[in-house]
Amino acid sequence: MTSLSASRRLLVPGALLLAAVLACASAPTRKEREAAEIHFQLGAEALQGGRRDDALREFNEALQQDERHAPAHLGRGIVYQYFGKLPEAEADYRRALQLDPGFSDAHNALGQLLAQTGRLELAVGEFDQALGNVSYREAYVARCNKGQALYRMGKHEEGVAELRTCLSNAPRYCQGHRALGQIQLEQGKVKDALASLQRYTELCEKVPDAWFQLGLAQMRAGDPEQARAAFERCESVAGDAPMAEQCRQEAKALQ
């Protein structure tokens, strides 16, 4: 017993020493961390500009330099989610949160993915985690997402209340007006929906979807002329984007 205990006492410091050596060996150098940050910034710029393939390449390079770069995991997850690679996106979001448990943007992104895949209660939990950070600058986004998830869970009053709170905090948030307008239309509150979606077009007049959603609401309101005008504006704004054809077909059907 004494000999075994002594052996254990000798093994523990040895194991700790080995772990320390491995940690030092795997830790990125200062040069690698700086390179990772540069590639991350390039990826973020590409993502904002809609160049998703370029963004993915830059995020991959950032993570090759420093696998522990949480924002790069988030960025890559966003690209993966856009491309429909949901398991890969979820893995990146969870890795970002493993590295930085208080990363509100990652909680919000994971919540959106969970909502997209029908895991609404878990999604609300992630949105609450994001909202728990009082310094989170885009808390209104998480609140809007939470409102939509609650509504889909059948908690209609709570969901709408969250959306209204979101818009009171960020009255120029286009997606908030879109979400509220769609819910109002679903509830048969056509006049309210028209007001919300009209506001969406005012704030995001260069977004084809804004005019498309307004056109759908005008159709529900029984105003084909206004609906056609909205669809024609949608086509004009869309330019060469795929949505232009959809808007064109809707406008043509109302001629």
Short mmCIF file of C-alpha atoms in Angstrom, two decimals:
data_model
loop_
_atom_site.label_atom_id
_atom_site.label_comp_id
_atom_site.label_asym_id
_atom_site.label_seq_id
_atom_site.Cartn_x
_atom_site.Cartn_y
_atom_site.Cartn_z
CA MET A 1 0.00 0.00 0.00
CA THR A 2 2.77 2.40 0.91
CA SER A 3 4.69 1.63 -2.26
CA LEU A 4 1.56 2.10 -4.44
CA SER A 5 0.72 5.38 -2.73
CA ALA A 6 4.25 6.61 -3.28
CA SER A 7 4.02 5.65 -6.94
CA ARG A 8 0.80 7.61 -7.30
CA ARG A 9 2.39 10.64 -5.68
CA LEU A 10 5.23 10.41 -8.17
CA LEU A 11 2.91 9.96 -11.17
CA VAL A 12 0.75 13.02 -10.49
CA PRO A 13 3.53 15.63 -10.78
CA GLY A 14 4.80 13.79 -13.85
CA ALA A 15 1.37 13.95 -15.49
CA LEU A 16 1.07 17.65 -14.70
CA LEU A 17 4.50 18.30 -16.16
CA LEU A 18 3.57 16.44 -19.35
CA ALA A 19 0.32 18.40 -19.65
CA ALA A 20 2.22 21.66 -19.23
CA VAL A 21 4.73 20.68 -21.90
CA LEU A 22 1.95 19.72 -24.33
CA ALA A 23 0.08 22.96 -23.64
CA CYS A 24 3.19 24.99 -24.38
CA ALA A 25 3.83 23.00 -27.53
CA SER A 26 0.29 23.56 -28.85
CA ALA A 27 -0.10 27.21 -27.83
CA PRO A 28 0.14 29.59 -30.80
CA THR A 29 3.04 31.98 -30.95
CA ARG A 30 2.53 35.72 -30.90
CA LYS A 31 3.16 35.80 -34.64
CA GLU A 32 0.53 33.12 -35.22
CA ARG A 33 -2.02 34.96 -33.06
CA GLU A 34 -1.41 38.17 -34.98
CA ALA A 35 -1.73 36.34 -38.30
CA ALA A 36 -4.97 34.73 -37.11
CA GLU A 37 -6.41 38.13 -36.22
CA ILE A 38 -5.49 39.54 -39.64
CA HIS A 39 -7.16 36.63 -41.44
CA PHE A 40 -10.19 36.94 -39.17
CA GLN A 41 -10.58 40.63 -40.01
CA LEU A 42 -10.28 39.85 -43.72
CA GLY A 43 -12.91 37.13 -43.31
CA ALA A 44 -15.27 39.45 -41.46
CA GLU A 45 -14.88 42.06 -44.20
CA ALA A 46 -15.57 39.46 -46.90
CA LEU A 47 -18.61 38.16 -45.02
CA GLN A 48 -20.03 41.66 -44.66
CA GLY A 49 -19.52 42.17 -48.39
CA GLY A 50 -21.34 38.96 -49.27
CA ARG A 51 -18.18 37.17 -50.48
CA ARG A 52 -18.82 34.03 -48.49
CA ASP A 53 -16.30 31.78 -50.24
CA ASP A 54 -13.56 34.30 -49.52
CA ALA A 55 -14.77 34.61 -45.94
CA LEU A 56 -14.64 30.86 -45.42
CA ARG A 57 -11.10 30.71 -46.75
CA GLU A 58 -9.95 33.49 -44.43
CA PHE A 59 -11.65 32.00 -41.37
CA ASN A 60 -10.07 28.62 -42.12
CA GLU A 61 -6.66 30.27 -42.38
CA ALA A 62 -7.23 32.13 -39.11
CA LEU A 63 -8.04 28.87 -37.34
CA GLN A 64 -5.01 27.16 -38.83
CA GLN A 65 -2.91 29.87 -37.22
CA ASP A 66 -4.81 29.83 -33.91
CA GLU A 67 -7.50 27.20 -33.35
CA ARG A 68 -8.53 29.00 -30.15
CA HIS A 69 -9.70 32.12 -31.98
CA ALA A 70 -13.36 32.13 -30.89
CA PRO A 71 -14.57 34.89 -33.28
CA ALA A 72 -13.14 32.95 -36.25
CA HIS A 73 -15.15 29.90 -35.18
CA LEU A 74 -18.24 32.11 -35.05
CA GLY A 75 -17.52 33.58 -38.48
CA ARG A 76 -16.94 30.18 -40.04
CA GLY A 77 -20.11 28.89 -38.41
CA ILE A 78 -22.13 31.72 -39.97
CA VAL A 79 -20.76 30.85 -43.41
CA TYR A 80 -21.44 27.15 -42.88
CA GLN A 81 -25.01 27.93 -41.84
CA TYR A 82 -25.54 30.02 -44.98
CA PHE A 83 -24.30 27.10 -47.10
CA GLY A 84 -26.66 24.72 -45.30
CA LYS A 85 -23.91 22.86 -43.45
CA LEU A 86 -25.78 22.97 -40.16
CA PRO A 87 -23.84 20.31 -38.19
CA GLU A 88 -20.57 22.04 -39.04
CA ALA A 89 -22.04 25.42 -38.11
CA GLU A 90 -23.31 24.14 -34.78
CA ALA A 91 -19.94 22.60 -33.99
CA ASP A 92 -18.20 25.92 -34.64
CA TYR A 93 -20.69 27.88 -32.53
CA ARG A 94 -20.27 25.45 -29.65
CA ARG A 95 -16.49 25.57 -29.96
CA ALA A 96 -16.60 29.38 -29.84
CA LEU A 97 -18.64 29.16 -26.64
CA GLN A 98 -16.32 26.55 -25.18
CA LEU A 99 -13.47 28.99 -25.70
CA ASP A 100 -15.46 32.03 -24.54
CA PRO A 101 -18.59 31.10 -22.53
CA GLY A 102 -19.69 34.73 -22.36
CA PHE A 103 -19.57 35.29 -26.13
CA SER A 104 -23.05 36.77 -26.70
CA ASP A 105 -22.83 36.82 -30.49
CA ALA A 106 -22.11 33.09 -30.46
CA HIS A 107 -25.03 32.42 -28.09
CA ASN A 108 -27.30 34.37 -30.45
CA ALA A 109 -25.99 32.55 -33.53
CA LEU A 110 -26.40 29.15 -31.89
CA GLY A 111 -29.91 30.15 -30.82
CA GLN A 112 -30.81 31.00 -34.41
CA LEU A 113 -29.53 27.64 -35.62
CA LEU A 114 -31.42 25.78 -32.89
CA ALA A 115 -34.60 27.65 -33.83
CA GLN A 116 -34.03 26.86 -37.50
CA THR A 117 -33.81 23.16 -36.65
CA GLY A 118 -36.91 23.18 -34.45
CA ARG A 119 -35.19 23.10 -31.05
CA LEU A 120 -37.08 26.15 -29.86
CA GLU A 121 -36.76 25.80 -26.09
CA LEU A 122 -33.00 25.37 -26.38
CA ALA A 123 -32.93 28.36 -28.73
CA VAL A 124 -34.69 30.57 -26.19
CA GLY A 125 -32.12 29.49 -23.61
CA GLU A 126 -29.30 30.64 -25.87
CA PHE A 127 -31.00 33.97 -26.55
CA ASP A 128 -31.40 34.45 -22.79
CA GLN A 129 -27.68 33.73 -22.35
CA ALA A 130 -26.92 36.46 -24.88
CA LEU A 131 -29.33 38.88 -23.21
CA GLY A 132 -27.76 38.18 -19.82
CA ASN A 133 -24.71 40.16 -20.90
CA VAL A 134 -25.57 43.77 -20.06
CA SER A 135 -22.75 45.03 -22.28
CA TYR A 136 -24.00 43.18 -25.39
CA ARG A 137 -24.36 45.94 -27.97
CA GLU A 138 -26.74 44.03 -30.24
CA ALA A 139 -29.03 42.68 -27.54
CA TYR A 140 -32.02 43.83 -29.60
CA VAL A 141 -31.17 41.19 -32.23
CA ALA A 142 -31.26 38.39 -29.66
CA ARG A 143 -34.49 39.79 -28.23
CA CYS A 144 -36.13 39.84 -31.64
CA ASN A 145 -34.99 36.28 -32.27
CA LYS A 146 -36.32 35.23 -28.88
CA GLY A 147 -39.68 36.80 -29.69
CA GLN A 148 -39.98 34.84 -32.92
CA ALA A 149 -39.03 31.59 -31.17
CA LEU A 150 -41.58 32.17 -28.41
CA TYR A 151 -44.28 32.87 -30.98
CA ARG A 152 -43.48 29.63 -32.79
CA MET A 153 -43.72 27.81 -29.45
CA GLY A 154 -47.31 29.02 -29.17
CA LYS A 155 -46.50 31.73 -26.65
CA HIS A 156 -47.95 34.39 -28.90
CA GLU A 157 -48.39 37.25 -26.45
CA GLU A 158 -44.90 36.80 -25.01
CA GLY A 159 -43.41 36.60 -28.48
CA VAL A 160 -45.07 39.78 -29.72
CA ALA A 161 -44.12 41.57 -26.49
CA GLU A 162 -40.46 40.66 -27.03
CA LEU A 163 -40.62 41.93 -30.60
CA ARG A 164 -42.13 45.22 -29.50
CA THR A 165 -39.45 45.60 -26.83
CA CYS A 166 -36.83 44.89 -29.48
CA LEU A 167 -38.23 47.64 -31.70
CA SER A 168 -38.58 50.12 -28.85
CA ASN A 169 -34.86 49.65 -28.19
CA ALA A 170 -33.87 49.61 -31.86
CA PRO A 171 -36.62 51.34 -33.89
CA ARG A 172 -34.57 51.16 -37.10
CA TYR A 173 -34.00 47.39 -36.96
CA CYS A 174 -35.38 46.20 -40.29
CA GLN A 175 -35.68 42.52 -39.42
CA GLY A 176 -37.71 43.38 -36.35
CA HIS A 177 -40.32 45.22 -38.44
CA ARG A 178 -40.33 42.33 -40.92
CA ALA A 179 -40.89 39.72 -38.21
CA LEU A 180 -43.63 41.73 -36.51
CA GLY A 181 -45.35 42.42 -39.84
CA GLN A 182 -45.38 38.75 -40.78
CA ILE A 183 -46.87 37.79 -37.42
CA GLN A 184 -49.52 40.50 -37.70
CA LEU A 185 -50.41 39.26 -41.17
CA GLU A 186 -50.68 35.70 -39.86
CA GLN A 187 -53.00 36.93 -37.11
CA GLY A 188 -55.21 38.69 -39.66
CA LYS A 189 -54.21 42.16 -38.48
CA VAL A 190 -53.68 43.35 -42.03
CA LYS A 191 -53.70 47.09 -41.29
CA ASP A 192 -51.05 46.68 -38.59
CA ALA A 193 -49.03 44.41 -40.86
CA LEU A 194 -49.09 46.99 -43.64
CA ALA A 195 -47.78 49.63 -41.24
CA SER A 196 -44.95 47.38 -40.04
CA LEU A 197 -43.94 46.30 -43.52
CA GLN A 198 -44.20 49.83 -44.88
CA ARG A 199 -41.73 50.82 -42.18
CA TYR A 200 -39.52 47.94 -43.31
CA THR A 201 -39.42 49.39 -46.84
CA GLU A 202 -38.70 52.89 -45.53
CA LEU A 203 -35.72 51.69 -43.51
CA CYS A 204 -34.41 49.15 -46.03
CA GLU A 205 -35.56 50.49 -49.38
CA LYS A 206 -32.69 48.77 -51.22
CA VAL A 207 -33.61 45.33 -49.87
CA PRO A 208 -35.80 43.46 -52.41
CA ASP A 209 -37.44 41.37 -49.70
CA ALA A 210 -38.87 44.49 -48.07
CA TRP A 211 -40.89 45.29 -51.18
CA PHE A 212 -41.80 41.65 -51.70
CA GLN A 213 -43.22 41.35 -48.17
CA LEU A 214 -45.13 44.60 -48.60
CA GLY A 215 -46.56 43.30 -51.89
CA LEU A 216 -47.82 40.14 -50.19
CA ALA A 217 -49.48 42.24 -47.50
CA GLN A 218 -51.10 44.51 -50.10
CA MET A 219 -52.53 41.42 -51.77
CA ARG A 220 -54.02 40.31 -48.44
CA ALA A 221 -55.46 43.80 -48.06
CA GLY A 222 -57.21 43.43 -51.43
CA ASP A 223 -55.22 46.15 -53.17
CA PRO A 224 -53.77 44.59 -56.35
CA GLU A 225 -52.54 47.89 -57.78
CA GLN A 226 -50.42 48.69 -54.73
CA ALA A 227 -49.28 45.08 -54.59
CA ARG A 228 -48.15 45.18 -58.21
CA ALA A 229 -46.30 48.44 -57.60
CA ALA A 230 -44.48 46.86 -54.66
CA PHE A 231 -43.51 43.77 -56.69
CA GLU A 232 -42.28 45.95 -59.55
CA ARG A 233 -40.17 47.94 -57.10
CA CYS A 234 -38.86 44.64 -55.74
CA GLU A 235 -37.81 43.57 -59.24
CA SER A 236 -36.12 46.90 -59.88
CA VAL A 237 -34.18 46.82 -56.62
CA ALA A 238 -33.21 43.16 -57.04
CA GLY A 239 -31.40 43.79 -60.33
CA ASP A 240 -29.66 40.56 -61.33
CA ALA A 241 -30.36 38.80 -58.04
CA PRO A 242 -32.44 35.59 -58.17
CA MET A 243 -35.32 37.28 -56.34
CA ALA A 244 -35.95 39.55 -59.34
CA GLU A 245 -37.66 36.74 -61.25
CA GLN A 246 -39.94 35.90 -58.33
CA CYS A 247 -40.98 39.55 -58.05
CA ARG A 248 -41.50 39.74 -61.82
CA GLN A 249 -43.81 36.74 -61.77
CA GLU A 250 -45.87 38.16 -58.91
CA ALA A 251 -46.25 41.51 -60.69
CA LYS A 252 -47.16 39.80 -63.97
CA ALA A 253 -49.89 37.77 -62.27
CA LEU A 254 -51.55 41.01 -61.16
CA GLN A 255 -51.63 42.68 -64.59
#
